[in-house]
Amino acid sequence: MAADGGVARQAELRRIEGNACFYKARFGAAIDCYTEAIALCPDVAVYWMNRGLCHFRRKDWAKVEEDSRKALALDDTLVKGHYMLGCALLRKEECALAIKELEKALDLLKSSNSRDKMAEDIWEVLAKAKYLDWEKHSTQRVWKIQNLKEACENALQEHHFLSGTLTEDSVGPTNEYSEQRKLLSEVFTNAILADTPGDVPDYLCCQITFEIFRDPVITPSGVTYERAILLEHLRKVGNFDPVTREPLKEHQLVPNLAIKEAVQAYLKEHSWAYRSN
Amino acid sequence: MVASNPTRIEEAKSRLLWPSLRLLPSLPQEPKRTMTSSSTASRKALSKIACNRLQKELAEWQVGPPAGFKYKVSDNLQRWVIEVGGAAGTLYAGETYQLQVDFPEHYPMEAPQVIFLNPAPMHPHIYSNGHICLDILYDSWSPAMTVSSVCISILSMLSSSPAKQRPQDNDRYVRNCRNGRSPKETRWWFHDDKV
């Protein structure tokens, strides 16, 4: 027992030393300290985490992945661990896996109830991952649908050719072939509609930022805003509702859960909307 | 988004207190020596929020600009020059003026600086140096307003003018504004205009 306590204390001293180096941005030295701490006590998640953070700052992604996996194996509730692993996976373009880690990080952060800059960072990477994931899949989807469209058009033409109704330039009132071709083209346009980037509907966007909502709050006037920007408005511009100019205080704001769900449903179908400028 | 949003336009209109109330500039006794301070401040690069929002405003403007206005194409997102045509049936019918809109770093948390380029229209609320006496550009700004809604307010102010004349204190004010002082530095105040 006594020996164990001594080892643990020594490892802890290494960690403190490592932290000091880390804050001076001497990441190489910090890595050495944490490596020693790990050698002494390999079961302490924080040592792996901190070393991972050093690699993170040095953008050494393979090592970030390695250390954050070790840390998470010891403690699955480390927000930063999931965040770092998510970033490392995104580098490897393993979008789906990255999204899983980043969402886990956000969930953990939400339950810990701390509203710091971390949530912003995680969300930004998550949005990037979702967008990349969409880009990858949508290209494939659109390509497949395009091929199917061509095949269908050819089949339709062949069908009409064989049944002798292929009268493309006829002006008769019921030109079945050209009508069917038009309809077919419409069907396929609709099939890729959700994968076609466009404008997010106004009702899902904040009237101050013009961006899609993330944390919508509703005022007593019934207008919904993005929470962060509205708080900034109350702090910097004045205590009034920006659209109606009714008096407004922070405690009157209520989360608009319905809009939040609508945004989530919209993003699920239109992942291109994750793109930020 | 802007043009199709009646609430926002109504809002802009209701902010227009002309002619019962008007603003008068209160001039600092000693013109400040460091008058360039605000112009350098306004040249600070746009924040990320400002940049995103202006890009969207511009895109919407290009889809549906407010009637009577024309954006003069440039690659400077931070300074827009907009052509205004006087509305038919008003004192300014057939005339064209230019508005210059400069955006601060923290737009839309701060109002843009809006002035008429020379020559400014003759109007009881527009000074000969182009400064516009309109509350929404200063104390009554709200981040829910847009370039589009500001333009509509200005055109509505022009349209309701009873006479082509300069503000009474034009010479005194313009003299005090030399060195290119921003109208945002002026302490405008409400003044009853019934007299």
Short mmCIF file of C-alpha atoms in Angstrom, two decimals:
data_model
loop_
_atom_site.label_atom_id
_atom_site.label_comp_id
_atom_site.label_asym_id
_atom_site.label_seq_id
_atom_site.Cartn_x
_atom_site.Cartn_y
_atom_site.Cartn_z
CA MET A 1 0.00 0.00 0.00
CA ALA A 2 2.67 2.42 1.03
CA ALA A 3 4.62 1.74 -2.13
CA ASP A 4 1.50 2.22 -4.24
CA GLY A 5 0.81 5.54 -2.59
CA GLY A 6 4.35 6.63 -3.34
CA VAL A 7 4.07 5.71 -7.00
CA ALA A 8 0.75 7.47 -7.33
CA ARG A 9 2.20 10.58 -5.71
CA GLN A 10 5.16 10.52 -8.05
CA ALA A 11 2.92 10.16 -11.09
CA GLU A 12 0.82 13.05 -9.84
CA LEU A 13 3.93 15.21 -9.56
CA ARG A 14 4.81 14.36 -13.17
CA ARG A 15 1.32 15.42 -14.21
CA ILE A 16 1.61 18.77 -12.44
CA GLU A 17 4.96 19.32 -14.10
CA GLY A 18 3.46 18.36 -17.44
CA ASN A 19 0.58 20.79 -16.98
CA ALA A 20 3.04 23.61 -16.30
CA CYS A 21 4.84 22.82 -19.56
CA PHE A 22 1.53 22.56 -21.39
CA TYR A 23 0.46 26.05 -20.38
CA LYS A 24 3.78 27.40 -21.60
CA ALA A 25 3.04 25.65 -24.92
CA ARG A 26 6.12 23.41 -24.43
CA PHE A 27 4.27 20.36 -25.70
CA GLY A 28 7.31 18.13 -26.22
CA ALA A 29 8.37 18.53 -22.61
CA ALA A 30 4.78 18.06 -21.43
CA ILE A 31 4.49 14.82 -23.41
CA ASP A 32 7.62 13.49 -21.68
CA CYS A 33 6.14 14.27 -18.25
CA TYR A 34 2.80 12.61 -19.01
CA THR A 35 4.58 9.60 -20.53
CA GLU A 36 6.42 9.12 -17.25
CA ALA A 37 3.17 9.51 -15.32
CA ILE A 38 1.55 6.88 -17.54
CA ALA A 39 4.47 4.51 -17.00
CA LEU A 40 4.01 4.87 -13.26
CA CYS A 41 0.19 4.67 -13.20
CA PRO A 42 -1.26 3.47 -16.53
CA ASP A 43 -4.78 3.28 -15.08
CA VAL A 44 -5.30 7.00 -14.66
CA ALA A 45 -7.35 8.32 -17.58
CA VAL A 46 -6.30 11.94 -17.08
CA TYR A 47 -2.65 11.18 -17.91
CA TRP A 48 -3.63 9.73 -21.29
CA MET A 49 -6.03 12.59 -21.85
CA ASN A 50 -3.46 15.25 -21.13
CA ARG A 51 -0.90 13.62 -23.36
CA GLY A 52 -3.56 13.38 -26.05
CA LEU A 53 -4.21 17.11 -25.66
CA CYS A 54 -0.53 17.80 -26.33
CA HIS A 55 -0.68 15.75 -29.51
CA PHE A 56 -3.90 17.56 -30.34
CA ARG A 57 -2.19 20.93 -30.12
CA ARG A 58 0.59 19.58 -32.32
CA LYS A 59 -2.00 18.19 -34.76
CA ASP A 60 -0.45 14.73 -34.46
CA TRP A 61 -3.76 13.03 -35.19
CA ALA A 62 -2.70 9.37 -35.12
CA LYS A 63 -1.37 9.83 -31.58
CA VAL A 64 -4.42 11.85 -30.58
CA GLU A 65 -6.59 8.91 -31.57
CA GLU A 66 -4.41 6.45 -29.71
CA ASP A 67 -4.31 8.39 -26.45
CA SER A 68 -7.93 9.43 -26.43
CA ARG A 69 -9.00 5.82 -27.01
CA LYS A 70 -6.89 4.70 -24.05
CA ALA A 71 -8.33 7.47 -21.89
CA LEU A 72 -11.90 6.65 -22.89
CA ALA A 73 -11.34 2.95 -22.19
CA LEU A 74 -10.60 3.95 -18.61
CA ASP A 75 -13.30 6.63 -18.33
CA ASP A 76 -16.04 6.89 -20.94
CA THR A 77 -17.40 10.18 -19.58
CA LEU A 78 -14.52 12.42 -20.65
CA VAL A 79 -16.01 15.15 -22.84
CA LYS A 80 -12.62 16.19 -24.17
CA GLY A 81 -11.72 12.59 -24.86
CA HIS A 82 -14.71 12.11 -27.15
CA TYR A 83 -14.09 15.52 -28.70
CA MET A 84 -10.44 14.79 -29.49
CA LEU A 85 -11.24 11.34 -30.82
CA GLY A 86 -13.97 12.86 -32.98
CA CYS A 87 -11.52 15.40 -34.41
CA ALA A 88 -8.93 12.71 -35.10
CA LEU A 89 -11.50 10.51 -36.86
CA LEU A 90 -12.71 13.44 -38.93
CA ARG A 91 -9.13 13.94 -40.13
CA LYS A 92 -9.25 10.38 -41.41
CA GLU A 93 -12.59 11.23 -43.03
CA GLU A 94 -14.32 8.63 -40.94
CA CYS A 95 -17.30 10.93 -40.71
CA ALA A 96 -19.88 8.56 -39.27
CA LEU A 97 -17.59 7.50 -36.43
CA ALA A 98 -16.50 11.08 -35.81
CA ILE A 99 -20.14 12.19 -35.60
CA LYS A 100 -20.83 9.51 -33.00
CA GLU A 101 -17.97 10.68 -30.78
CA LEU A 102 -18.80 14.37 -31.14
CA GLU A 103 -22.46 13.79 -30.36
CA LYS A 104 -21.47 11.83 -27.30
CA ALA A 105 -19.24 14.74 -26.22
CA LEU A 106 -22.11 17.21 -26.63
CA ASP A 107 -24.49 14.96 -24.68
CA LEU A 108 -22.03 14.61 -21.84
CA LEU A 109 -21.46 18.35 -21.82
CA LYS A 110 -25.19 19.03 -21.74
CA SER A 111 -25.73 16.74 -18.76
CA SER A 112 -22.86 18.41 -16.93
CA ASN A 113 -24.77 21.66 -17.52
CA SER A 114 -21.71 23.77 -18.22
CA ARG A 115 -22.27 26.28 -20.99
CA ASP A 116 -18.75 27.16 -22.00
CA LYS A 117 -16.86 27.68 -25.18
CA MET A 118 -16.33 23.91 -25.42
CA ALA A 119 -19.89 23.37 -26.69
CA GLU A 120 -19.26 25.89 -29.45
CA ASP A 121 -16.04 24.13 -30.52
CA ILE A 122 -17.66 20.70 -30.48
CA TRP A 123 -20.66 21.90 -32.44
CA GLU A 124 -18.45 23.48 -35.07
CA VAL A 125 -16.53 20.25 -35.68
CA LEU A 126 -19.75 18.24 -35.56
CA ALA A 127 -21.32 20.47 -38.21
CA LYS A 128 -18.26 20.03 -40.38
CA ALA A 129 -18.41 16.25 -39.96
CA LYS A 130 -22.11 16.16 -40.81
CA TYR A 131 -21.55 18.27 -43.88
CA LEU A 132 -18.65 16.10 -45.09
CA ASP A 133 -20.69 13.00 -44.45
CA TRP A 134 -23.55 14.42 -46.49
CA GLU A 135 -21.19 15.43 -49.29
CA LYS A 136 -19.77 11.94 -49.50
CA HIS A 137 -23.10 10.15 -49.52
CA SER A 138 -25.05 12.63 -51.59
CA THR A 139 -22.58 12.46 -54.46
CA GLN A 140 -23.07 8.72 -54.55
CA ARG A 141 -26.83 8.94 -54.18
CA VAL A 142 -27.19 11.56 -56.88
CA TRP A 143 -24.96 9.58 -59.21
CA LYS A 144 -26.95 6.38 -58.69
CA ILE A 145 -30.24 8.19 -59.23
CA GLN A 146 -28.87 9.82 -62.36
CA ASN A 147 -27.94 6.42 -63.78
CA LEU A 148 -31.33 5.03 -62.91
CA LYS A 149 -32.97 7.98 -64.61
CA GLU A 150 -31.09 7.31 -67.83
CA ALA A 151 -31.97 3.62 -67.68
CA CYS A 152 -35.64 4.44 -67.17
CA GLU A 153 -35.66 6.93 -70.01
CA ASN A 154 -34.15 4.39 -72.35
CA ALA A 155 -36.58 1.71 -71.24
CA LEU A 156 -39.49 4.08 -71.77
CA GLN A 157 -38.29 4.96 -75.23
CA GLU A 158 -37.83 1.30 -76.09
CA HIS A 159 -41.28 0.46 -74.81
CA HIS A 160 -42.90 3.09 -76.98
CA PHE A 161 -40.75 2.13 -79.92
CA LEU A 162 -41.86 -1.48 -79.65
CA SER A 163 -45.52 -0.59 -79.27
CA GLY A 164 -45.30 1.85 -82.15
CA THR A 165 -46.23 4.93 -80.10
CA LEU A 166 -42.89 6.66 -80.38
CA THR A 167 -44.14 9.93 -81.85
CA GLU A 168 -41.86 12.41 -80.26
CA ASP A 169 -42.60 15.34 -82.50
CA SER A 170 -46.32 14.75 -82.91
CA VAL A 171 -48.51 17.57 -81.67
CA GLY A 172 -51.53 15.43 -80.91
CA PRO A 173 -53.53 16.23 -77.79
CA THR A 174 -52.53 13.00 -76.02
CA ASN A 175 -48.91 12.37 -76.70
CA GLU A 176 -48.39 9.67 -74.12
CA TYR A 177 -44.68 9.31 -74.65
CA SER A 178 -43.68 12.93 -74.17
CA GLU A 179 -46.05 13.22 -71.22
CA GLN A 180 -44.50 10.20 -69.54
CA ARG A 181 -41.03 11.50 -70.19
CA LYS A 182 -41.87 14.81 -68.56
CA LEU A 183 -43.38 13.06 -65.57
CA LEU A 184 -40.37 10.80 -65.25
CA SER A 185 -38.04 13.75 -65.24
CA GLU A 186 -40.13 15.41 -62.52
CA VAL A 187 -40.05 12.29 -60.40
CA PHE A 188 -36.27 12.18 -60.58
CA THR A 189 -35.88 15.89 -59.87
CA ASN A 190 -37.91 15.38 -56.70
CA ALA A 191 -35.82 12.37 -55.77
CA ILE A 192 -32.68 14.51 -55.46
CA LEU A 193 -34.42 17.60 -54.10
CA ALA A 194 -33.34 17.04 -50.49
CA ASP A 195 -29.77 16.59 -51.70
CA THR A 196 -29.79 19.89 -53.56
CA PRO A 197 -28.40 22.75 -51.47
CA GLY A 198 -30.67 25.78 -51.38
CA ASP A 199 -32.06 28.26 -48.89
CA VAL A 200 -33.08 27.21 -45.41
CA PRO A 201 -36.69 28.34 -44.85
CA ASP A 202 -36.97 31.68 -43.04
CA TYR A 203 -39.01 30.18 -40.22
CA LEU A 204 -36.03 28.05 -39.20
CA CYS A 205 -33.64 31.02 -39.19
CA CYS A 206 -32.91 33.67 -36.58
CA GLN A 207 -33.91 37.18 -37.64
CA ILE A 208 -30.64 38.57 -36.31
CA THR A 209 -28.07 36.07 -37.51
CA PHE A 210 -30.06 34.87 -40.56
CA GLU A 211 -28.65 31.42 -39.73
CA ILE A 212 -30.49 28.19 -39.00
CA PHE A 213 -31.41 27.91 -35.30
CA ARG A 214 -29.29 25.94 -32.86
CA ASP A 215 -30.61 27.00 -29.48
CA PRO A 216 -33.83 28.89 -30.23
CA VAL A 217 -35.55 30.91 -27.50
CA ILE A 218 -38.94 32.58 -27.73
CA THR A 219 -39.78 35.99 -26.24
CA PRO A 220 -43.11 37.05 -24.69
CA SER A 221 -43.86 38.77 -28.03
CA GLY A 222 -43.76 35.36 -29.69
CA VAL A 223 -40.63 35.97 -31.74
CA THR A 224 -37.93 33.32 -31.76
CA TYR A 225 -34.20 34.14 -31.76
CA GLU A 226 -30.89 32.36 -31.43
CA ARG A 227 -30.15 32.41 -27.71
CA ALA A 228 -26.51 33.58 -27.82
CA ILE A 229 -27.12 36.50 -30.17
CA LEU A 230 -30.24 37.64 -28.32
CA LEU A 231 -28.33 37.66 -25.03
CA GLU A 232 -25.67 39.76 -26.72
CA HIS A 233 -28.36 42.13 -27.94
CA LEU A 234 -29.83 42.48 -24.43
CA ARG A 235 -26.37 43.17 -23.07
CA LYS A 236 -25.11 45.55 -25.73
CA VAL A 237 -28.09 47.17 -27.44
CA GLY A 238 -30.90 47.28 -24.93
CA ASN A 239 -33.62 45.50 -23.00
CA PHE A 240 -36.15 45.17 -25.79
CA ASP A 241 -37.35 42.61 -28.28
CA PRO A 242 -35.45 43.40 -31.51
CA VAL A 243 -38.47 42.95 -33.77
CA THR A 244 -41.40 44.21 -31.67
CA ARG A 245 -39.43 46.54 -29.37
CA GLU A 246 -41.45 45.34 -26.39
CA PRO A 247 -39.47 45.52 -23.14
CA LEU A 248 -37.57 42.28 -22.63
CA LYS A 249 -35.42 40.79 -19.87
CA GLU A 250 -33.28 37.68 -20.00
CA HIS A 251 -35.41 35.76 -17.49
CA GLN A 252 -38.42 36.02 -19.82
CA LEU A 253 -36.80 33.88 -22.50
CA VAL A 254 -38.13 30.36 -22.94
CA PRO A 255 -36.52 27.63 -25.09
CA ASN A 256 -38.53 27.02 -28.23
CA LEU A 257 -38.45 23.25 -28.28
CA ALA A 258 -40.84 22.85 -31.20
CA ILE A 259 -38.60 24.91 -33.48
CA LYS A 260 -35.58 23.05 -32.19
CA GLU A 261 -37.16 19.76 -33.20
CA ALA A 262 -38.19 21.18 -36.54
CA VAL A 263 -34.57 22.24 -37.15
CA GLN A 264 -33.33 18.77 -36.26
CA ALA A 265 -35.82 17.16 -38.59
CA TYR A 266 -34.88 19.57 -41.36
CA LEU A 267 -31.13 18.99 -40.90
CA LYS A 268 -31.67 15.25 -40.97
CA GLU A 269 -33.20 15.53 -44.44
CA HIS A 270 -31.04 18.42 -45.67
CA SER A 271 -27.61 17.92 -44.19
CA TRP A 272 -26.09 20.45 -46.57
CA ALA A 273 -27.61 23.08 -44.28
CA TYR A 274 -24.90 22.24 -41.74
CA ARG A 275 -22.53 24.20 -43.88
CA SER A 276 -21.49 27.47 -42.30
CA ASN A 277 -19.61 30.11 -44.22
CA MET B 1 -36.58 37.21 -46.30
CA VAL B 2 -36.75 40.93 -45.78
CA ALA B 3 -39.14 42.01 -48.44
CA SER B 4 -41.46 39.14 -47.72
CA ASN B 5 -41.62 39.90 -44.04
CA PRO B 6 -44.41 42.40 -43.41
CA THR B 7 -43.66 42.60 -39.68
CA ARG B 8 -40.21 43.87 -40.36
CA ILE B 9 -41.33 46.44 -42.88
CA GLU B 10 -44.16 47.63 -40.67
CA GLU B 11 -41.62 47.87 -37.91
CA ALA B 12 -39.38 50.04 -40.03
CA LYS B 13 -42.29 52.24 -40.94
CA SER B 14 -43.50 52.64 -37.41
CA ARG B 15 -40.05 53.78 -36.38
CA LEU B 16 -40.42 56.70 -38.68
CA LEU B 17 -41.66 59.43 -36.42
CA TRP B 18 -41.70 62.14 -39.01
CA PRO B 19 -43.15 64.69 -39.00
CA SER B 20 -44.26 64.98 -35.38
CA LEU B 21 -40.85 64.26 -33.97
CA ARG B 22 -37.49 64.92 -35.39
CA LEU B 23 -33.96 64.61 -34.24
CA LEU B 24 -31.60 67.47 -33.86
CA PRO B 25 -27.88 67.07 -33.52
CA SER B 26 -26.34 68.26 -30.33
CA LEU B 27 -22.95 69.54 -31.22
CA PRO B 28 -19.97 69.02 -28.99
CA GLN B 29 -18.64 72.39 -27.88
CA GLU B 30 -15.05 71.53 -28.69
CA PRO B 31 -14.61 69.58 -31.87
CA LYS B 32 -12.51 66.60 -30.90
CA ARG B 33 -8.99 66.48 -32.28
CA THR B 34 -9.07 62.75 -32.77
CA MET B 35 -11.93 62.76 -35.19
CA THR B 36 -10.61 59.91 -37.24
CA SER B 37 -11.16 57.51 -34.37
CA SER B 38 -14.55 56.37 -35.55
CA SER B 39 -13.61 56.12 -39.18
CA THR B 40 -10.72 53.87 -38.29
CA ALA B 41 -13.00 51.89 -36.01
CA SER B 42 -15.48 51.39 -38.82
CA ARG B 43 -12.69 50.09 -41.02
CA LYS B 44 -12.00 47.25 -38.62
CA ALA B 45 -12.62 43.97 -40.38
CA LEU B 46 -16.10 42.49 -40.05
CA SER B 47 -16.64 39.87 -37.38
CA LYS B 48 -17.63 36.38 -38.47
CA ILE B 49 -21.25 36.99 -37.50
CA ALA B 50 -21.30 40.28 -39.41
CA CYS B 51 -19.75 38.69 -42.46
CA ASN B 52 -22.22 35.80 -42.54
CA ARG B 53 -25.16 38.06 -42.06
CA LEU B 54 -24.08 40.57 -44.74
CA GLN B 55 -23.51 37.81 -47.26
CA LYS B 56 -27.04 36.59 -46.65
CA GLU B 57 -28.48 40.11 -46.79
CA LEU B 58 -26.74 40.70 -50.09
CA ALA B 59 -27.96 37.38 -51.51
CA GLU B 60 -31.52 38.26 -50.52
CA TRP B 61 -31.16 41.76 -51.89
CA GLN B 62 -30.09 40.31 -55.21
CA VAL B 63 -33.15 38.07 -55.32
CA GLY B 64 -35.55 40.86 -54.36
CA PRO B 65 -34.23 44.38 -53.78
CA PRO B 66 -36.58 46.93 -52.19
CA ALA B 67 -38.48 48.89 -54.86
CA GLY B 68 -36.64 51.98 -56.03
CA PHE B 69 -33.15 50.84 -54.93
CA LYS B 70 -30.18 49.53 -56.84
CA TYR B 71 -27.08 48.03 -55.29
CA LYS B 72 -23.90 49.11 -57.05
CA VAL B 73 -21.82 46.01 -57.48
CA SER B 74 -18.48 45.98 -55.69
CA ASP B 75 -16.34 43.40 -53.97
CA ASN B 76 -16.36 45.32 -50.71
CA LEU B 77 -18.86 43.68 -48.40
CA GLN B 78 -18.21 46.30 -45.73
CA ARG B 79 -19.25 49.31 -47.82
CA TRP B 80 -22.34 49.26 -49.98
CA VAL B 81 -23.24 52.05 -52.37
CA ILE B 82 -26.94 52.08 -53.19
CA GLU B 83 -28.80 54.12 -55.76
CA VAL B 84 -32.14 55.58 -54.65
CA GLY B 85 -34.77 56.79 -57.06
CA GLY B 86 -37.25 59.37 -55.76
CA ALA B 87 -40.75 57.89 -55.65
CA ALA B 88 -43.26 58.94 -58.28
CA GLY B 89 -45.64 61.65 -57.14
CA THR B 90 -43.23 63.05 -54.55
CA LEU B 91 -40.92 66.08 -54.57
CA TYR B 92 -38.03 63.86 -55.61
CA ALA B 93 -39.70 62.05 -58.50
CA GLY B 94 -37.28 61.41 -61.33
CA GLU B 95 -34.22 62.24 -59.21
CA THR B 96 -31.51 59.78 -58.27
CA TYR B 97 -29.29 59.86 -55.19
CA GLN B 98 -26.62 57.62 -53.76
CA LEU B 99 -26.48 56.16 -50.28
CA GLN B 100 -23.25 54.94 -48.78
CA VAL B 101 -23.61 52.27 -46.12
CA ASP B 102 -20.60 51.35 -43.97
CA PHE B 103 -20.82 48.38 -41.64
CA PRO B 104 -19.09 48.25 -38.27
CA GLU B 105 -17.17 45.21 -37.05
CA HIS B 106 -20.06 44.12 -34.84
CA TYR B 107 -22.94 44.62 -37.22
CA PRO B 108 -25.87 44.01 -36.62
CA MET B 109 -25.28 44.63 -32.92
CA GLU B 110 -24.29 48.14 -34.00
CA ALA B 111 -26.05 50.25 -36.61
CA PRO B 112 -24.46 50.75 -39.99
CA GLN B 113 -23.32 54.27 -40.87
CA VAL B 114 -25.61 55.55 -43.62
CA ILE B 115 -25.01 58.83 -45.46
CA PHE B 116 -25.98 60.36 -48.78
CA LEU B 117 -23.09 60.88 -51.17
CA ASN B 118 -22.74 64.35 -52.67
CA PRO B 119 -25.12 65.81 -53.78
CA ALA B 120 -27.50 64.93 -50.94
CA PRO B 121 -31.20 65.51 -51.52
CA MET B 122 -32.65 68.78 -50.21
CA HIS B 123 -34.69 67.68 -47.23
CA PRO B 124 -35.42 69.13 -43.78
CA HIS B 125 -33.75 66.08 -42.20
CA ILE B 126 -30.79 65.69 -44.48
CA TYR B 127 -27.72 67.87 -44.01
CA SER B 128 -25.75 69.11 -46.97
CA ASN B 129 -22.83 66.84 -46.00
CA GLY B 130 -25.09 63.83 -46.47
CA HIS B 131 -25.78 63.10 -42.81
CA ILE B 132 -29.30 61.85 -42.21
CA CYS B 133 -31.30 62.69 -39.16
CA LEU B 134 -33.21 59.46 -38.61
CA ASP B 135 -33.53 57.79 -35.23
CA ILE B 136 -33.23 54.17 -36.42
CA LEU B 137 -29.71 54.91 -37.63
CA TYR B 138 -28.60 55.88 -34.16
CA ASP B 139 -30.32 55.39 -30.79
CA SER B 140 -33.27 53.44 -32.14
CA TRP B 141 -31.31 50.87 -34.12
CA SER B 142 -32.35 47.25 -33.69
CA PRO B 143 -30.39 44.22 -34.90
CA ALA B 144 -33.56 42.88 -36.51
CA MET B 145 -33.38 45.74 -39.03
CA THR B 146 -31.60 45.23 -42.32
CA VAL B 147 -30.10 47.33 -45.08
CA SER B 148 -33.34 46.74 -46.91
CA SER B 149 -35.56 47.98 -44.08
CA VAL B 150 -33.30 50.98 -43.52
CA CYS B 151 -33.56 51.86 -47.21
CA ILE B 152 -37.35 51.67 -47.05
CA SER B 153 -37.34 54.01 -44.03
CA ILE B 154 -35.14 56.52 -45.83
CA LEU B 155 -37.28 56.48 -48.95
CA SER B 156 -40.39 56.92 -46.84
CA MET B 157 -38.75 59.89 -45.12
CA LEU B 158 -37.95 61.43 -48.51
CA SER B 159 -41.43 60.77 -49.82
CA SER B 160 -43.17 62.52 -46.94
CA SER B 161 -41.11 65.69 -47.23
CA PRO B 162 -43.24 68.86 -47.41
CA ALA B 163 -40.51 71.08 -48.87
CA LYS B 164 -37.10 70.87 -50.46
CA GLN B 165 -35.05 72.64 -47.84
CA ARG B 166 -32.09 72.03 -45.57
CA PRO B 167 -32.40 71.65 -41.81
CA GLN B 168 -32.40 75.01 -40.01
CA ASP B 169 -29.07 74.35 -38.34
CA ASN B 170 -27.44 72.99 -41.49
CA ASP B 171 -24.50 75.42 -41.72
CA ARG B 172 -23.60 75.20 -38.06
CA TYR B 173 -23.79 71.39 -38.06
CA VAL B 174 -21.85 70.89 -41.27
CA ARG B 175 -19.13 73.28 -40.11
CA ASN B 176 -18.70 71.17 -37.00
CA CYS B 177 -18.49 68.01 -39.01
CA ARG B 178 -15.42 68.86 -41.01
CA ASN B 179 -12.58 66.32 -40.92
CA GLY B 180 -14.99 63.66 -42.06
CA ARG B 181 -16.67 63.06 -38.75
CA SER B 182 -19.12 60.18 -38.69
CA PRO B 183 -22.79 61.01 -38.05
CA LYS B 184 -22.71 58.21 -35.50
CA GLU B 185 -20.53 60.44 -33.34
CA THR B 186 -23.19 63.10 -33.26
CA ARG B 187 -25.40 63.07 -30.22
CA TRP B 188 -28.76 63.27 -31.92
CA TRP B 189 -31.74 64.06 -29.78
CA PHE B 190 -35.48 64.13 -30.18
CA HIS B 191 -36.92 67.52 -30.74
CA ASP B 192 -40.47 68.55 -31.28
CA ASP B 193 -40.82 69.74 -34.82
CA LYS B 194 -44.20 71.40 -34.60
CA VAL B 195 -42.78 74.90 -34.74
#
